[in-house]
Structure formats: C-alpha cells, structure tokens
C-alpha positions as a Python dict, from the first residue, in 0.01 Angstrom:
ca = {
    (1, 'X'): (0, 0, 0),
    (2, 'X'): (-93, 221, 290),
    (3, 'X'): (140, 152, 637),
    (4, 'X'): (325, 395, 903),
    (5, 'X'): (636, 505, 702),
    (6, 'X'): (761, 679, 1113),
    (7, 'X'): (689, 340, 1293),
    (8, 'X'): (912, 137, 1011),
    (9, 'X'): (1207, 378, 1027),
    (10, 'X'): (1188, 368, 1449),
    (11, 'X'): (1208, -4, 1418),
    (12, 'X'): (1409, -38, 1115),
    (13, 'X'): (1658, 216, 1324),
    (14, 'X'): (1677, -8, 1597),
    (15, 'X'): (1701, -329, 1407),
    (16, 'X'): (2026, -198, 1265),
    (17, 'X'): (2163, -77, 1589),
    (18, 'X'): (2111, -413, 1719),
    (19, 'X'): (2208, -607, 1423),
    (20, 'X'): (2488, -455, 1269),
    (21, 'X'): (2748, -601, 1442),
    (22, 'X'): (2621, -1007, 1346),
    (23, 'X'): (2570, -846, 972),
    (24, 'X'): (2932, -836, 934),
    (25, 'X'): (3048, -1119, 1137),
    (26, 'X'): (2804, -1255, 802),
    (27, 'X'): (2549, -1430, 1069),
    (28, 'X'): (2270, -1343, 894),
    (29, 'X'): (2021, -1621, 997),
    (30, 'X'): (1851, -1441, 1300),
    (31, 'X'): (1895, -1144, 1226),
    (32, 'X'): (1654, -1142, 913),
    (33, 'X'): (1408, -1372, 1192),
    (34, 'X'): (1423, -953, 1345),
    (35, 'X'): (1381, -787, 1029),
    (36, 'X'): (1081, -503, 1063),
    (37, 'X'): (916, -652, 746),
    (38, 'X'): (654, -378, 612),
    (39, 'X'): (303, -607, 589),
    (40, 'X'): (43, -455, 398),
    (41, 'X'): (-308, -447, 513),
    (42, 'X'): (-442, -480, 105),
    (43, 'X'): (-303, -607, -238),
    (44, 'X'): (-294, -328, -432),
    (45, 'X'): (-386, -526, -760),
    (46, 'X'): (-466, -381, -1108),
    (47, 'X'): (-686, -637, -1353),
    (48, 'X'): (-506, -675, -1642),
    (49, 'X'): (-708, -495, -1956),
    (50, 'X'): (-613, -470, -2350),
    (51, 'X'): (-452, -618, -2543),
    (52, 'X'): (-45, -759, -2516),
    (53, 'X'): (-16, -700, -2937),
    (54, 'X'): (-59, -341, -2845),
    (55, 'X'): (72, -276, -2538),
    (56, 'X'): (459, -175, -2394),
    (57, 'X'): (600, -415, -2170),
    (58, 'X'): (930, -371, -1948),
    (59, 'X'): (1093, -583, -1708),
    (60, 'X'): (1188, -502, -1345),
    (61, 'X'): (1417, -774, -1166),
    (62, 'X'): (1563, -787, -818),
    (63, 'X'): (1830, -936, -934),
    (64, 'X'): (2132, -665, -849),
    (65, 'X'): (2215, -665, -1253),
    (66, 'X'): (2423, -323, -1365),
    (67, 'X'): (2542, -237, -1732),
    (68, 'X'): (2944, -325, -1632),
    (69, 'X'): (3136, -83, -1838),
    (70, 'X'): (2913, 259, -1797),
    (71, 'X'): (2678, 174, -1453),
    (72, 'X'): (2833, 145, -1125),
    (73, 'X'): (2776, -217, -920),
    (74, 'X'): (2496, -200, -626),
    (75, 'X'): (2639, -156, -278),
    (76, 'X'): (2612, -508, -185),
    (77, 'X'): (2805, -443, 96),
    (78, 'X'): (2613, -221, 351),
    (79, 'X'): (2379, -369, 602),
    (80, 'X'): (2093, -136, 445),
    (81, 'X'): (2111, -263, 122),
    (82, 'X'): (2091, -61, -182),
    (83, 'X'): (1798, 131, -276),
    (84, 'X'): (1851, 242, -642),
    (85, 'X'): (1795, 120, -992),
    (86, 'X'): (2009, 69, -1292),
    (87, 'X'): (1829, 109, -1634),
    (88, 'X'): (1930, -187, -1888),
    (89, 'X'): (1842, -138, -2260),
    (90, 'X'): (1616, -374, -2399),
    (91, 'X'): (1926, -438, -2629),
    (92, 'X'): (2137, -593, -2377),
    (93, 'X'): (2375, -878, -2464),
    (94, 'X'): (2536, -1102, -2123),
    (95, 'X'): (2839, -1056, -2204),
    (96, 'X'): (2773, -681, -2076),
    (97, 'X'): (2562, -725, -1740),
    (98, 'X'): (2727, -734, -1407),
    (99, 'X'): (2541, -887, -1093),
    (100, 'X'): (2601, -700, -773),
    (101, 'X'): (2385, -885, -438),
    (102, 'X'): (2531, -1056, -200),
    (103, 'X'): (2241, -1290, -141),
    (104, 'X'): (2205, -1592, -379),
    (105, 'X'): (2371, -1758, -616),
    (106, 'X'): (2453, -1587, -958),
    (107, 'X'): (2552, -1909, -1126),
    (108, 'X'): (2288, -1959, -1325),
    (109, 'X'): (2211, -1606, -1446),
    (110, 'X'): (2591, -1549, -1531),
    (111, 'X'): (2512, -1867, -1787),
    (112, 'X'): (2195, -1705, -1881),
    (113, 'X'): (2080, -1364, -1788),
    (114, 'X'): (1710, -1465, -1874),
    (115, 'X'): (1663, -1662, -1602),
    (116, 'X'): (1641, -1397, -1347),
    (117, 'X'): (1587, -1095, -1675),
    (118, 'X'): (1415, -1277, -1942),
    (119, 'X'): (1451, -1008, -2160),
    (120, 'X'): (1573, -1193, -2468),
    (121, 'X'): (1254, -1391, -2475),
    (122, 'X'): (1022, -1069, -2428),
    (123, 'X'): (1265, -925, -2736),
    (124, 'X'): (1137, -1225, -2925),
    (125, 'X'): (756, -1208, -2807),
    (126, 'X'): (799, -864, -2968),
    (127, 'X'): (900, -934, -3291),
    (128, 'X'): (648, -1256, -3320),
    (129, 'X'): (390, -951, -3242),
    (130, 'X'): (257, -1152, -2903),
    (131, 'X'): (354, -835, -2770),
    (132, 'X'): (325, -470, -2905),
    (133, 'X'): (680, -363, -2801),
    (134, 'X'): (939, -397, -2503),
    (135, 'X'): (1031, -64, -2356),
    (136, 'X'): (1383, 53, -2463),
    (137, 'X'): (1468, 93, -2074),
    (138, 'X'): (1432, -162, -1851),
    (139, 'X'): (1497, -181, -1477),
    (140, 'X'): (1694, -371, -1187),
    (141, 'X'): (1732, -316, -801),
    (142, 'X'): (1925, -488, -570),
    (143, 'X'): (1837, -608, -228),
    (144, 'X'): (1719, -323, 10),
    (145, 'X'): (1663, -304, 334),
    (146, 'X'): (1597, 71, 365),
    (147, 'X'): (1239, 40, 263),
    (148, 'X'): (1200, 417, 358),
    (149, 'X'): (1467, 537, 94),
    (150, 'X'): (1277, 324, -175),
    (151, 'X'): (949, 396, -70),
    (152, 'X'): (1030, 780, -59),
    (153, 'X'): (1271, 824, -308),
    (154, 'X'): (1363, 561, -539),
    (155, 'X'): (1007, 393, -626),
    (156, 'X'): (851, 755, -713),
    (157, 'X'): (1110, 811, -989),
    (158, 'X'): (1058, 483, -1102),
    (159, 'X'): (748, 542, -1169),
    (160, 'X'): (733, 903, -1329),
    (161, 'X'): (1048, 705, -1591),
    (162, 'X'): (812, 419, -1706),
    (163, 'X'): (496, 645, -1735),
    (164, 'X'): (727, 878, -1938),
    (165, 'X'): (847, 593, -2171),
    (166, 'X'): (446, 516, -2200),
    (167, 'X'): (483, 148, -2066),
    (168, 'X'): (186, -22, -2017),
    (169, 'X'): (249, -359, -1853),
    (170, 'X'): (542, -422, -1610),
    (171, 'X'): (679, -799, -1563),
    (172, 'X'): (847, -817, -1243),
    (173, 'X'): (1096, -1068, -1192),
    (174, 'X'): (1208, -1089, -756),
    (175, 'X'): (1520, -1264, -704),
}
C-alpha cells in the first residue's frame, strides 16, 4: 500500500496542532471529520491458496486487549494513539485480558473476549482439525493515530514475528 509517508506526517503534524486542544476537552466529533486518513490507491490482496487442515492461523484484533498481570495497558490516553502490539498466547483464559481503548464499548468483550478475539473458537477449529494449528502468539493493537510510527516501526516487526512463528493465514479482527 504505496502513499507519501512525508505528506501524512506534515498533515498529521498539523492536525494535532490544531486538534489537540478539542481532544481533551473529549470533543472528538469534528475533529476525526479533519483526520489526514491515509487512502490507498490499490488493495493489496493475497488469494487465499492451500489448505486450512494444514495451515497456521493467528489472530490480530484492534481491540486494545493486554495480558493484565505481565503486559502493560495501551496508552489510551494520548491524542496519537498507541502504536504497539501486545502478544496474547493462544492459551488465554478472560479472566486474564485487560482492554485498554478509549473508543467503544468493552461491555461485551469483558463478557466474552471472542467477540472482538475469537480465539477460543479458532482453539476449537484446531483440535476438530478444520484448521492445522493456531499460532502460540497472537496479536492486539490499540487505536493509532500515528500511522507513521506503525507504518515504520511497529507493522515491520510484526511481520518479521509471524513469519518467524511460520504462520500462514492471519484473521484480522478491527474493532
């Protein structure tokens, strides 16, 4: 997905100039309307090819979810968002998942984490041998605004972990 990385961070620097101060008055309504949204000129699409009984799937949500008692919670604070990850084990229970993003409601997935993370039900697709495995690490972000930072930094190690951990299809899950 091909676009000016300099234009976005001239216009993503002035956007936050200009909207900071409504940000944390929490008036957040026009100044997403000014958001510098990165539009892509292509879909960078990959046909789907093998077959799911031998193949490594992983989840990636957008959901803000962090292990509580050993990851740190997003920033869910600052106006640029937060561009990391947090790895969750495909062994997860909800009792031990936090939710850190400030923008929608966490009712839902704090009654069930597999609405927004299905990972339970890709466990089970696994061991009914739909699948060929789910990858022991598994990923969430949080909302981010710095799309420079992510497209840099964050996205590239991304990457390098899930070809590492040899994962072959990745279900993404946006909040």
């Amino acid at each position: 997905m091909p676009f000016n990385l300099e234009k976005f961070k001239t216009a993503y620097q002035k956007w936050v100039s200009e909207s900071l101060p409504e940000y944390e008055a929490g008036r957040m309504t026009e100044i997403v309307k000014r958001y510098p949204f990165v539009v892509s000129d292509d879909i960078p699409w990959t046909p789907y090819r093998g077959r799911p009984s031998e193949q490594t799937f992983a989840l990636v949500t957008s959901g803000g979810l962090f292990l509580k008692d050993s990851q740190p919670a997003f920033d869910d604070v600052s106006i640029h968002g937060d561009p990391s990850f947090r790895v969750i084990p495909k062994s997860v229970s909800q009792k031990d998942i936090g939710i850190a993003h400030a923008h929608y409601d966490h009712s839902l997935a704090e009654q069930d984490i597999d609405i927004i993370f299905p990972i339970h039900r890709l466990n089970e697709l696994a061991e009914e041998k739909i699948i060929g495995k789910v990858a022991d690490s598994n990923y969430s972000f949080s909302y981010v605004n710095d799309v420079a930072t992510l497209v840099t930094e964050t996205i590239p190690e991304y990457i390098s972990r899930i070809k590492a951990d040899g994962v072959d299809v990745v279900l993404l899950m946006p909040v």
